PDB file of C-alpha atoms in Angstrom:
ATOM      1  CA  MET E   1      -0.717  43.557  91.010  1.00  0.00           C
ATOM      2  CA  PRO E   2      -4.435  44.348  91.394  1.00  0.00           C
ATOM      3  CA  LYS E   3      -6.793  41.400  91.737  1.00  0.00           C
ATOM      4  CA  ARG E   4      -8.893  42.123  88.557  1.00  0.00           C
ATOM      5  CA  ALA E   5      -5.829  42.379  86.325  1.00  0.00           C
ATOM      6  CA  ARG E   6      -4.454  39.095  87.672  1.00  0.00           C
ATOM      7  CA  GLU E   7      -7.780  37.341  86.844  1.00  0.00           C
ATOM      8  CA  SER E   8      -7.877  38.648  83.272  1.00  0.00           C
ATOM      9  CA  SER E   9      -4.300  37.494  82.598  1.00  0.00           C
ATOM     10  CA  THR E  10      -5.143  33.941  83.782  1.00  0.00           C
ATOM     11  CA  LYS E  11      -8.260  33.919  81.540  1.00  0.00           C
ATOM     12  CA  ARG E  12      -6.154  34.986  78.567  1.00  0.00           C
ATOM     13  CA  GLU E  13      -3.771  32.119  79.192  1.00  0.00           C
ATOM     14  CA  GLU E  14      -6.639  29.637  79.170  1.00  0.00           C
ATOM     15  CA  VAL E  15      -8.028  30.914  75.847  1.00  0.00           C
ATOM     16  CA  ARG E  16      -4.609  31.034  74.166  1.00  0.00           C
ATOM     17  CA  ARG E  17      -4.372  28.533  71.305  1.00  0.00           C
ATOM     18  CA  PRO E  18      -1.279  26.612  70.245  1.00  0.00           C
ATOM     19  CA  LYS E  19       0.778  28.054  67.418  1.00  0.00           C
ATOM     20  CA  GLY E  20      -0.777  27.417  63.984  1.00  0.00           C
ATOM     21  CA  PHE E  21      -4.146  26.423  65.477  1.00  0.00           C
ATOM     22  CA  PHE E  22      -6.150  28.748  63.245  1.00  0.00           C
ATOM     23  CA  LEU E  23      -4.171  27.742  60.172  1.00  0.00           C
ATOM     24  CA  VAL E  24      -5.054  24.100  60.812  1.00  0.00           C
ATOM     25  CA  ARG E  25      -8.707  24.989  61.249  1.00  0.00           C
ATOM     26  CA  LYS E  26      -8.683  26.986  58.003  1.00  0.00           C
ATOM     27  CA  ARG E  27      -7.058  24.107  56.131  1.00  0.00           C
ATOM     28  CA  GLU E  28      -9.616  21.674  57.481  1.00  0.00           C
ATOM     29  CA  ALA E  29     -12.477  23.943  56.408  1.00  0.00           C
ATOM     30  CA  ARG E  30     -10.959  24.330  52.946  1.00  0.00           C
ATOM     31  CA  GLU E  31     -10.600  20.585  52.521  1.00  0.00           C
ATOM     32  CA  LYS E  32     -14.166  20.092  53.670  1.00  0.00           C
ATOM     33  CA  ARG E  33     -15.383  22.598  51.079  1.00  0.00           C
ATOM     34  CA  ARG E  34     -13.358  20.861  48.359  1.00  0.00           C
ATOM     35  CA  SER E  35     -14.760  17.459  49.236  1.00  0.00           C
ATOM     36  CA  ARG E  36     -18.290  18.764  48.655  1.00  0.00           C
ATOM     37  CA  ARG E  37     -17.525  19.759  45.055  1.00  0.00           C
ATOM     38  CA  PRO E  38     -18.427  17.359  42.233  1.00  0.00           C
ATOM     39  CA  ALA E  39     -15.575  15.310  40.861  1.00  0.00           C
ATOM     40  CA  ALA E  40     -15.848  16.768  37.361  1.00  0.00           C
ATOM     41  CA  ILE E  41     -14.243  20.092  38.210  1.00  0.00           C
ATOM     42  CA  LYS E  42     -10.800  18.600  38.469  1.00  0.00           C
ATOM     43  CA  PRO E  43      -9.693  18.685  34.856  1.00  0.00           C
ATOM     44  CA  LYS E  44      -6.146  17.868  33.922  1.00  0.00           C
ATOM     45  CA  LEU E  45      -4.930  20.225  31.255  1.00  0.00           C
ATOM     46  CA  LYS E  46      -2.615  18.972  28.594  1.00  0.00           C
ATOM     47  CA  ARG E  47      -1.246  21.211  25.848  1.00  0.00           C
ATOM     48  CA  ASP E  48      -1.650  19.769  22.405  1.00  0.00           C
ATOM     49  CA  ALA E  49       1.494  20.808  20.585  1.00  0.00           C
ATOM     50  CA  ALA E  50       0.489  19.377  17.220  1.00  0.00           C
ATOM     51  CA  SER E  51      -2.644  21.476  16.903  1.00  0.00           C
ATOM     52  CA  PRO E  52      -2.848  23.526  13.717  1.00  0.00           C
ATOM     53  CA  THR E  53      -4.680  26.387  15.433  1.00  0.00           C
ATOM     54  CA  PRO E  54      -3.509  29.999  15.223  1.00  0.00           C
ATOM     55  CA  LYS E  55      -1.668  31.656  18.093  1.00  0.00           C
ATOM     56  CA  SER E  56      -4.700  33.448  19.460  1.00  0.00           C
ATOM     57  CA  LEU E  57      -6.478  30.147  20.005  1.00  0.00           C
ATOM     58  CA  ARG E  58      -4.946  27.278  21.888  1.00  0.00           C
ATOM     59  CA  ALA E  59      -6.143  23.739  21.626  1.00  0.00           C
ATOM     60  CA  PHE E  60      -6.190  21.608  24.734  1.00  0.00           C
ATOM     61  CA  SER E  61      -7.271  18.155  25.465  1.00  0.00           C
ATOM     62  CA  VAL E  62      -9.015  18.125  28.808  1.00  0.00           C
ATOM     63  CA  GLN E  63      -9.467  15.050  30.918  1.00  0.00           C
ATOM     64  CA  LEU E  64     -12.664  15.092  32.920  1.00  0.00           C
ATOM     65  CA  LYS E  65     -13.560  12.673  35.642  1.00  0.00           C
ATOM     66  CA  VAL E  66     -17.041  11.384  34.951  1.00  0.00           C
ATOM     67  CA  GLY E  67     -18.039   9.010  37.702  1.00  0.00           C
ATOM     68  CA  GLU E  68     -15.084   6.672  38.072  1.00  0.00           C
ATOM     69  CA  ARG E  69     -13.425   7.018  34.690  1.00  0.00           C
ATOM     70  CA  TRP E  70     -11.542   9.826  32.992  1.00  0.00           C
ATOM     71  CA  MET E  71     -12.789  11.057  29.645  1.00  0.00           C
ATOM     72  CA  GLU E  72     -10.788  13.113  27.222  1.00  0.00           C
ATOM     73  CA  ARG E  73     -12.270  16.119  25.478  1.00  0.00           C
ATOM     74  CA  ARG E  74     -10.555  18.289  22.922  1.00  0.00           C
ATOM     75  CA  ILE E  75     -11.358  21.957  23.306  1.00  0.00           C
ATOM     76  CA  GLN E  76     -10.175  25.350  22.165  1.00  0.00           C
ATOM     77  CA  VAL E  77      -9.751  28.265  24.528  1.00  0.00           C
ATOM     78  CA  LYS E  78      -8.797  31.860  23.935  1.00  0.00           C
ATOM     79  CA  ALA E  79      -5.413  32.552  25.470  1.00  0.00           C
ATOM     80  CA  ARG E  80      -5.381  35.761  27.504  1.00  0.00           C
ATOM     81  CA  GLY E  81      -1.721  36.047  28.133  1.00  0.00           C
ATOM     82  CA  GLY E  82      -1.486  34.266  31.444  1.00  0.00           C
ATOM     83  CA  ALA E  83      -2.425  30.880  32.774  1.00  0.00           C
ATOM     84  CA  ILE E  84      -5.888  29.571  32.001  1.00  0.00           C
ATOM     85  CA  ASN E  85      -8.112  28.791  34.914  1.00  0.00           C
ATOM     86  CA  PRO E  86     -10.074  25.681  33.970  1.00  0.00           C
ATOM     87  CA  HIS E  87     -12.803  26.485  36.475  1.00  0.00           C
ATOM     88  CA  SER E  88     -13.543  29.923  35.097  1.00  0.00           C
ATOM     89  CA  ALA E  89     -16.869  30.620  33.464  1.00  0.00           C
ATOM     90  CA  SER E  90     -15.313  31.836  30.229  1.00  0.00           C
ATOM     91  CA  PHE E  91     -13.444  28.574  29.891  1.00  0.00           C
ATOM     92  CA  LEU E  92     -16.605  26.556  30.397  1.00  0.00           C
ATOM     93  CA  HIS E  93     -18.481  28.752  27.949  1.00  0.00           C
ATOM     94  CA  LEU E  94     -15.859  28.309  25.267  1.00  0.00           C
ATOM     95  CA  SER E  95     -15.373  24.630  25.841  1.00  0.00           C
ATOM     96  CA  GLY E  96     -19.004  23.976  25.015  1.00  0.00           C
ATOM     97  CA  ASP E  97     -19.418  20.428  26.102  1.00  0.00           C
ATOM     98  CA  ILE E  98     -18.398  20.584  29.755  1.00  0.00           C
ATOM     99  CA  SER E  99     -20.894  21.269  32.465  1.00  0.00           C
ATOM    100  CA  PRO E 100     -19.390  20.276  35.817  1.00  0.00           C
ATOM    101  CA  PHE E 101     -22.396  21.763  37.589  1.00  0.00           C
ATOM    102  CA  SER E 102     -24.502  18.743  36.737  1.00  0.00           C
ATOM    103  CA  PRO E 103     -24.739  16.417  39.765  1.00  0.00           C
ATOM    104  CA  LYS E 104     -23.011  13.485  38.109  1.00  0.00           C
ATOM    105  CA  GLY E 105     -20.327  15.626  36.524  1.00  0.00           C
ATOM    106  CA  GLY E 106     -21.683  14.945  33.059  1.00  0.00           C
ATOM    107  CA  PHE E 107     -21.005  16.765  29.840  1.00  0.00           C
ATOM    108  CA  ILE E 108     -24.387  17.624  28.358  1.00  0.00           C
ATOM    109  CA  THR E 109     -24.109  20.417  25.820  1.00  0.00           C
ATOM    110  CA  PRO E 110     -26.479  23.318  26.448  1.00  0.00           C
ATOM    111  CA  PRO E 111     -28.759  23.967  23.426  1.00  0.00           C
ATOM    112  CA  SER E 112     -27.424  27.480  22.910  1.00  0.00           C
ATOM    113  CA  LEU E 113     -23.856  26.202  22.645  1.00  0.00           C
ATOM    114  CA  PHE E 114     -24.814  23.191  20.594  1.00  0.00           C
ATOM    115  CA  SER E 115     -26.232  25.304  17.789  1.00  0.00           C
ATOM    116  CA  ARG E 116     -23.031  27.334  17.641  1.00  0.00           C
ATOM    117  CA  MET E 117     -20.622  24.421  17.808  1.00  0.00           C
ATOM    118  CA  LYS E 118     -18.099  24.661  14.999  1.00  0.00           C
ATOM    119  CA  ILE E 119     -17.233  21.727  12.825  1.00  0.00           C
ATOM    120  CA  GLY E 120     -13.518  22.189  13.508  1.00  0.00           C
ATOM    121  CA  GLU E 121     -14.091  21.463  17.196  1.00  0.00           C
ATOM    122  CA  VAL E 122     -15.957  18.187  16.744  1.00  0.00           C
ATOM    123  CA  ALA E 123     -14.415  16.736  13.592  1.00  0.00           C
ATOM    124  CA  ASN E 124     -12.346  13.598  13.798  1.00  0.00           C
ATOM    125  CA  ARG E 125      -8.743  14.676  13.372  1.00  0.00           C
ATOM    126  CA  LYS E 126      -7.288  11.204  13.097  1.00  0.00           C
ATOM    127  CA  LEU E 127      -7.386  10.718   9.352  1.00  0.00           C
ATOM    128  CA  VAL E 128      -6.661   7.216   8.144  1.00  0.00           C
ATOM    129  CA  LYS E 129      -4.753   7.529   4.898  1.00  0.00           C
ATOM    130  CA  MET E 130      -3.586   4.962   2.391  1.00  0.00           C
ATOM    131  CA  ASP E 131      -1.587   5.219  -0.787  1.00  0.00           C
ATOM    132  CA  GLY E 132      -3.558   4.815  -3.992  1.00  0.00           C
ATOM    133  CA  GLY E 133      -1.143   2.231  -5.338  1.00  0.00           C
ATOM    134  CA  LYS E 134      -2.048  -0.309  -2.665  1.00  0.00           C
ATOM    135  CA  SER E 135      -4.605  -3.035  -3.186  1.00  0.00           C
ATOM    136  CA  VAL E 136      -8.263  -2.903  -2.173  1.00  0.00           C
ATOM    137  CA  LEU E 137      -7.721  -5.959   0.030  1.00  0.00           C
ATOM    138  CA  GLU E 138      -5.209  -4.061   2.190  1.00  0.00           C
ATOM    139  CA  ALA E 139      -7.670  -1.197   2.531  1.00  0.00           C
ATOM    140  CA  CYS E 140     -10.420  -3.621   3.572  1.00  0.00           C
ATOM    141  CA  ARG E 141      -8.141  -5.157   6.190  1.00  0.00           C
ATOM    142  CA  LEU E 142      -7.235  -1.726   7.564  1.00  0.00           C
ATOM    143  CA  MET E 143     -10.878  -0.648   7.694  1.00  0.00           C
ATOM    144  CA  GLY E 144     -11.785  -3.827   9.507  1.00  0.00           C
ATOM    145  CA  ARG E 145      -8.937  -3.537  11.977  1.00  0.00           C
ATOM    146  CA  LYS E 146      -9.626   0.114  12.793  1.00  0.00           C
ATOM    147  CA  ARG E 147     -13.420  -0.324  12.673  1.00  0.00           C
ATOM    148  CA  ILE E 148     -13.939   2.511  10.214  1.00  0.00           C
ATOM    149  CA  GLY E 149     -16.033   2.882   7.078  1.00  0.00           C
ATOM    150  CA  SER E 150     -13.678   4.795   4.822  1.00  0.00           C
ATOM    151  CA  VAL E 151     -10.032   5.415   3.993  1.00  0.00           C
ATOM    152  CA  LEU E 152      -8.595   8.589   2.522  1.00  0.00           C
ATOM    153  CA  VAL E 153      -6.683   7.722  -0.638  1.00  0.00           C
ATOM    154  CA  THR E 154      -3.517   9.686  -1.313  1.00  0.00           C
ATOM    155  CA  LEU E 155      -1.249   9.976  -4.316  1.00  0.00           C
ATOM    156  CA  ASN E 156       2.301  11.222  -3.663  1.00  0.00           C
ATOM    157  CA  GLY E 157       1.164  12.351  -0.209  1.00  0.00           C
ATOM    158  CA  HIS E 158      -1.674  14.517  -1.499  1.00  0.00           C
ATOM    159  CA  PRO E 159      -5.367  13.668  -1.025  1.00  0.00           C
ATOM    160  CA  TYR E 160      -6.816  12.060  -4.151  1.00  0.00           C
ATOM    161  CA  GLY E 161     -10.126  10.474  -3.202  1.00  0.00           C
ATOM    162  CA  ILE E 162     -11.940   8.448  -0.593  1.00  0.00           C
ATOM    163  CA  PHE E 163     -12.571   4.719  -0.560  1.00  0.00           C
ATOM    164  CA  THR E 164     -15.746   3.849   1.331  1.00  0.00           C
ATOM    165  CA  GLU E 165     -17.814   0.776   2.091  1.00  0.00           C
ATOM    166  CA  ARG E 166     -20.207   1.755  -0.684  1.00  0.00           C
ATOM    167  CA  ASP E 167     -17.339   1.759  -3.209  1.00  0.00           C
ATOM    168  CA  LEU E 168     -16.385  -1.711  -2.076  1.00  0.00           C
ATOM    169  CA  LEU E 169     -19.915  -2.979  -2.588  1.00  0.00           C
ATOM    170  CA  SER E 170     -20.877  -1.200  -5.801  1.00  0.00           C
ATOM    171  CA  LYS E 171     -17.590  -0.913  -7.666  1.00  0.00           C
ATOM    172  CA  VAL E 172     -15.569  -3.903  -6.542  1.00  0.00           C
ATOM    173  CA  LEU E 173     -17.693  -6.760  -5.205  1.00  0.00           C
ATOM    174  CA  ALA E 174     -20.669  -6.240  -7.527  1.00  0.00           C
ATOM    175  CA  LYS E 175     -18.436  -6.436 -10.603  1.00  0.00           C
ATOM    176  CA  GLY E 176     -16.462  -9.411  -9.387  1.00  0.00           C
ATOM    177  CA  VAL E 177     -13.100  -7.630  -9.332  1.00  0.00           C
ATOM    178  CA  ASP E 178     -10.169  -9.428  -7.731  1.00  0.00           C
ATOM    179  CA  LEU E 179      -9.433  -7.659  -4.448  1.00  0.00           C
ATOM    180  CA  ARG E 180      -5.737  -8.488  -4.528  1.00  0.00           C
ATOM    181  CA  LYS E 181      -5.142  -7.014  -7.985  1.00  0.00           C
ATOM    182  CA  ALA E 182      -7.476  -4.014  -7.803  1.00  0.00           C
ATOM    183  CA  LYS E 183      -5.713  -0.785  -7.006  1.00  0.00           C
ATOM    184  CA  LEU E 184      -7.268   1.616  -4.551  1.00  0.00           C
ATOM    185  CA  LYS E 185      -7.017   4.706  -6.756  1.00  0.00           C
ATOM    186  CA  ASP E 186      -9.099   3.080  -9.514  1.00  0.00           C
ATOM    187  CA  TYR E 187     -12.063   2.394  -7.237  1.00  0.00           C
ATOM    188  CA  SER E 188     -12.127   5.393  -4.908  1.00  0.00           C
ATOM    189  CA  SER E 189     -14.754   8.145  -4.962  1.00  0.00           C
ATOM    190  CA  ARG E 190     -13.770  11.458  -6.421  1.00  0.00           C
ATOM    191  CA  PRO E 191     -13.797  14.456  -6.015  1.00  0.00           C
ATOM    192  CA  LEU E 192     -13.585  15.050  -2.294  1.00  0.00           C
ATOM    193  CA  VAL E 193     -16.248  17.248  -0.712  1.00  0.00           C
ATOM    194  CA  MET E 194     -14.620  19.755   1.613  1.00  0.00           C
ATOM    195  CA  VAL E 195     -16.008  22.291   4.072  1.00  0.00           C
ATOM    196  CA  ASP E 196     -14.350  25.030   6.057  1.00  0.00           C
ATOM    197  CA  GLU E 197     -13.829  24.488   9.792  1.00  0.00           C
ATOM    198  CA  ASN E 198     -15.928  27.578  10.648  1.00  0.00           C
ATOM    199  CA  TYR E 199     -19.174  25.952   9.559  1.00  0.00           C
ATOM    200  CA  THR E 200     -21.503  24.954  12.387  1.00  0.00           C
ATOM    201  CA  VAL E 201     -22.683  21.408  13.040  1.00  0.00           C
ATOM    202  CA  LYS E 202     -26.221  22.247  11.929  1.00  0.00           C
ATOM    203  CA  GLU E 203     -24.957  23.674   8.651  1.00  0.00           C
ATOM    204  CA  CYS E 204     -22.910  20.544   8.025  1.00  0.00           C
ATOM    205  CA  ALA E 205     -25.934  18.368   8.663  1.00  0.00           C
ATOM    206  CA  ARG E 206     -27.803  20.380   6.055  1.00  0.00           C
ATOM    207  CA  ILE E 207     -24.892  20.142   3.602  1.00  0.00           C
ATOM    208  CA  MET E 208     -24.736  16.374   4.052  1.00  0.00           C
ATOM    209  CA  SER E 209     -28.439  16.001   3.351  1.00  0.00           C
ATOM    210  CA  GLU E 210     -28.432  18.426   0.402  1.00  0.00           C
ATOM    211  CA  MET E 211     -25.354  16.964  -1.274  1.00  0.00           C
ATOM    212  CA  LYS E 212     -26.296  13.389  -0.347  1.00  0.00           C
ATOM    213  CA  VAL E 213     -22.928  12.545   1.181  1.00  0.00           C
ATOM    214  CA  ARG E 214     -22.086  10.963   4.513  1.00  0.00           C
ATOM    215  CA  ARG E 215     -18.554  12.238   4.843  1.00  0.00           C
ATOM    216  CA  LEU E 216     -17.235  15.794   4.779  1.00  0.00           C
ATOM    217  CA  LEU E 217     -13.568  16.634   4.833  1.00  0.00           C
ATOM    218  CA  VAL E 218     -12.783  19.586   7.060  1.00  0.00           C
ATOM    219  CA  THR E 219     -10.227  22.161   5.954  1.00  0.00           C
ATOM    220  CA  SER E 220      -8.524  25.034   7.670  1.00  0.00           C
ATOM    221  CA  LYS E 221      -7.035  27.675   5.379  1.00  0.00           C
ATOM    222  CA  GLY E 222      -7.084  25.195   2.529  1.00  0.00           C
ATOM    223  CA  LYS E 223      -5.309  22.502   4.534  1.00  0.00           C
ATOM    224  CA  LEU E 224      -7.001  19.209   5.332  1.00  0.00           C
ATOM    225  CA  ILE E 225      -7.400  18.815   9.105  1.00  0.00           C
ATOM    226  CA  GLY E 226     -10.074  16.193   9.698  1.00  0.00           C
ATOM    227  CA  ILE E 227     -13.163  14.316   8.663  1.00  0.00           C
ATOM    228  CA  PHE E 228     -16.758  14.707   9.801  1.00  0.00           C
ATOM    229  CA  THR E 229     -18.993  11.729   9.188  1.00  0.00           C
ATOM    230  CA  SER E 230     -22.644  10.965   9.843  1.00  0.00           C
ATOM    231  CA  SER E 231     -21.590   8.904  12.872  1.00  0.00           C
ATOM    232  CA  ASP E 232     -19.792  11.967  14.271  1.00  0.00           C
ATOM    233  CA  LEU E 233     -23.006  13.926  13.780  1.00  0.00           C
ATOM    234  CA  THR E 234     -24.867  11.297  15.770  1.00  0.00           C
ATOM    235  CA  ARG E 235     -22.234  11.480  18.493  1.00  0.00           C
ATOM    236  CA  VAL E 236     -22.577  15.255  18.720  1.00  0.00           C
ATOM    237  CA  LEU E 237     -26.374  15.051  18.693  1.00  0.00           C
ATOM    238  CA  SER E 238     -26.364  12.489  21.473  1.00  0.00           C
ATOM    239  CA  ARG E 239     -24.608  14.971  23.740  1.00  0.00           C
ATOM    240  CA  ALA E 240     -27.428  17.499  23.377  1.00  0.00           C
ATOM    241  CA  PRO E 241     -30.255  17.452  25.918  1.00  0.00           C
ATOM    242  CA  LEU E 242     -33.167  15.209  24.966  1.00  0.00           C
ATOM    243  CA  ASP E 243     -35.667  18.084  24.948  1.00  0.00           C
ATOM    244  CA  PHE E 244     -33.576  19.913  22.323  1.00  0.00           C
TER     245      PHE E 244
ATOM    246  CA  MET S   1     -27.554  46.875  11.391  1.00  0.00           C
ATOM    247  CA  PRO S   2     -27.248  44.253   8.609  1.00  0.00           C
ATOM    248  CA  LYS S   3     -30.373  42.747   7.092  1.00  0.00           C
ATOM    249  CA  CYS S   4     -30.878  39.455   5.359  1.00  0.00           C
ATOM    250  CA  SER S   5     -30.746  40.013   1.598  1.00  0.00           C
ATOM    251  CA  CYS S   6     -33.498  37.441   1.002  1.00  0.00           C
ATOM    252  CA  CYS S   7     -36.092  37.766   3.770  1.00  0.00           C
ATOM    253  CA  GLY S   8     -35.110  41.172   5.175  1.00  0.00           C
ATOM    254  CA  ARG S   9     -34.755  39.985   8.739  1.00  0.00           C
ATOM    255  CA  GLU S  10     -32.625  42.190  10.985  1.00  0.00           C
ATOM    256  CA  LEU S  11     -29.369  40.542  12.007  1.00  0.00           C
ATOM    257  CA  LYS S  12     -26.897  41.302  14.754  1.00  0.00           C
ATOM    258  CA  GLU S  13     -23.282  42.047  13.967  1.00  0.00           C
ATOM    259  CA  LYS S  14     -22.051  39.888  16.855  1.00  0.00           C
ATOM    260  CA  ASP S  15     -23.967  36.845  15.568  1.00  0.00           C
ATOM    261  CA  LYS S  16     -21.992  36.660  12.353  1.00  0.00           C
ATOM    262  CA  GLU S  17     -21.263  33.019  11.454  1.00  0.00           C
ATOM    263  CA  LYS S  18     -23.614  31.980  14.272  1.00  0.00           C
ATOM    264  CA  THR S  19     -27.013  32.947  12.838  1.00  0.00           C
ATOM    265  CA  TRP S  20     -26.015  34.530   9.538  1.00  0.00           C
ATOM    266  CA  ARG S  21     -23.240  34.479   7.004  1.00  0.00           C
ATOM    267  CA  GLU S  22     -22.095  36.482   3.991  1.00  0.00           C
ATOM    268  CA  CYS S  23     -22.894  35.142   0.542  1.00  0.00           C
ATOM    269  CA  ARG S  24     -19.743  33.901  -1.141  1.00  0.00           C
ATOM    270  CA  TYR S  25     -20.643  35.506  -4.466  1.00  0.00           C
ATOM    271  CA  CYS S  26     -22.377  38.831  -3.743  1.00  0.00           C
ATOM    272  CA  GLY S  27     -21.038  39.366  -0.191  1.00  0.00           C
ATOM    273  CA  LEU S  28     -24.437  40.369   1.204  1.00  0.00           C
ATOM    274  CA  PRO S  29     -25.560  39.041   4.595  1.00  0.00           C
ATOM    275  CA  VAL S  30     -27.929  36.098   4.508  1.00  0.00           C
ATOM    276  CA  CYS S  31     -29.560  34.395   7.483  1.00  0.00           C
ATOM    277  CA  PHE S  32     -29.279  30.661   8.042  1.00  0.00           C
ATOM    278  CA  ASN S  33     -32.916  30.127   7.045  1.00  0.00           C
ATOM    279  CA  CYS S  34     -32.252  31.514   3.561  1.00  0.00           C
ATOM    280  CA  THR S  35     -28.804  30.042   2.908  1.00  0.00           C
ATOM    281  CA  HIS S  36     -28.144  27.529   0.186  1.00  0.00           C
ATOM    282  CA  TYR S  37     -25.031  25.425  -0.102  1.00  0.00           C
ATOM    283  CA  LEU S  38     -23.314  24.953  -3.387  1.00  0.00           C
ATOM    284  CA  GLY S  39     -20.562  22.537  -4.326  1.00  0.00           C
ATOM    285  CA  THR S  40     -17.942  24.306  -6.418  1.00  0.00           C
ATOM    286  CA  THR S  41     -15.120  22.477  -8.135  1.00  0.00           C
ATOM    287  CA  VAL S  42     -11.752  23.885  -7.172  1.00  0.00           C
ATOM    288  CA  ARG S  43      -8.795  22.933  -9.324  1.00  0.00           C
ATOM    289  CA  ASP S  44      -5.434  23.058  -7.591  1.00  0.00           C
ATOM    290  CA  LEU S  45      -1.940  21.757  -8.312  1.00  0.00           C
ATOM    291  CA  PHE S  46      -2.567  18.201  -7.180  1.00  0.00           C
ATOM    292  CA  GLY S  47      -6.052  17.614  -8.561  1.00  0.00           C
ATOM    293  CA  ASP S  48      -9.515  18.988  -8.050  1.00  0.00           C
ATOM    294  CA  HIS S  49     -11.953  18.825  -5.175  1.00  0.00           C
ATOM    295  CA  VAL S  50     -15.407  20.116  -4.336  1.00  0.00           C
ATOM    296  CA  GLU S  51     -15.583  23.005  -1.916  1.00  0.00           C
ATOM    297  CA  VAL S  52     -18.930  23.764  -0.329  1.00  0.00           C
ATOM    298  CA  VAL S  53     -19.773  27.471  -0.307  1.00  0.00           C
ATOM    299  CA  CYS S  54     -22.637  29.344   1.273  1.00  0.00           C
ATOM    300  CA  VAL S  55     -24.762  31.409  -1.145  1.00  0.00           C
ATOM    301  CA  CYS S  56     -27.958  33.422  -0.943  1.00  0.00           C
ATOM    302  CA  GLY S  57     -31.174  32.541  -2.792  1.00  0.00           C
ATOM    303  CA  ILE S  58     -30.502  35.124  -5.509  1.00  0.00           C
ATOM    304  CA  CYS S  59     -27.012  33.888  -6.336  1.00  0.00           C
ATOM    305  CA  LYS S  60     -27.940  30.220  -6.372  1.00  0.00           C
ATOM    306  CA  PRO S  61     -27.946  29.042 -10.012  1.00  0.00           C
ATOM    307  CA  ARG S  62     -31.219  27.545 -11.192  1.00  0.00           C
ATOM    308  CA  LYS S  63     -31.268  24.091 -12.711  1.00  0.00           C
TER     309      LYS S  63
END
């Protein structure tokens, strides 16, 4: 064996790495890159089976890590056949209120998205209902326990009216009616003011001021899906940037 | 390209229901600056409720 060839073979043996060396290095680099990312881009996706959305749109509740705690956000994304990548730009665009690029992993709504935010996305879907035959006292107890200002009154399972704090003050307490004997259906506000879910938040704010109401019931294809109150409007507004 | 039936502003087709909407009565496009909202009583099987509809300045009934 010539001398030069023997030297090169020994050098090659010295440089030779153990099996899987490069794979380990790659994994380490990948983990290092991941650790640099903000914590907010680790959403847990959870399919909401009870959502009344059409097939083309899927409703998800996304859990975002903001600082140390997880926050839940309900969003709608367009299904494109396959799995949805929560980190994709289209997802973030559609979701509206998630911006994981902010240093603290916050959820400030960009002004452009805020103006286009639909009422169906931000309305409160947990409607508190009560039968009209029940007493006003029971309604007051429920409102106090749940820390809400109104109860949707139903008759035979269908929406009939809404009993609010104002009704309690002006119709019941001011007239000295007995709370135990007074039935809810006799003192509730009628008729209900309903808006379609496709209306934007700004439009709903205008409707509320024009019609002088604080609560709008949100419908989808004629079916009641949620309620949008002035406090919800404040909540949505608070998410917008301060220079908006 | 659609135009606002009240102020004549040019509107984009893709911005429908974002910056403009069709009038519920006449069906003409109307921008958000010129829209008026009207409460209409809808009577159904189980009672009646008020449905808010978007109308243009021409279709809005005068008091």
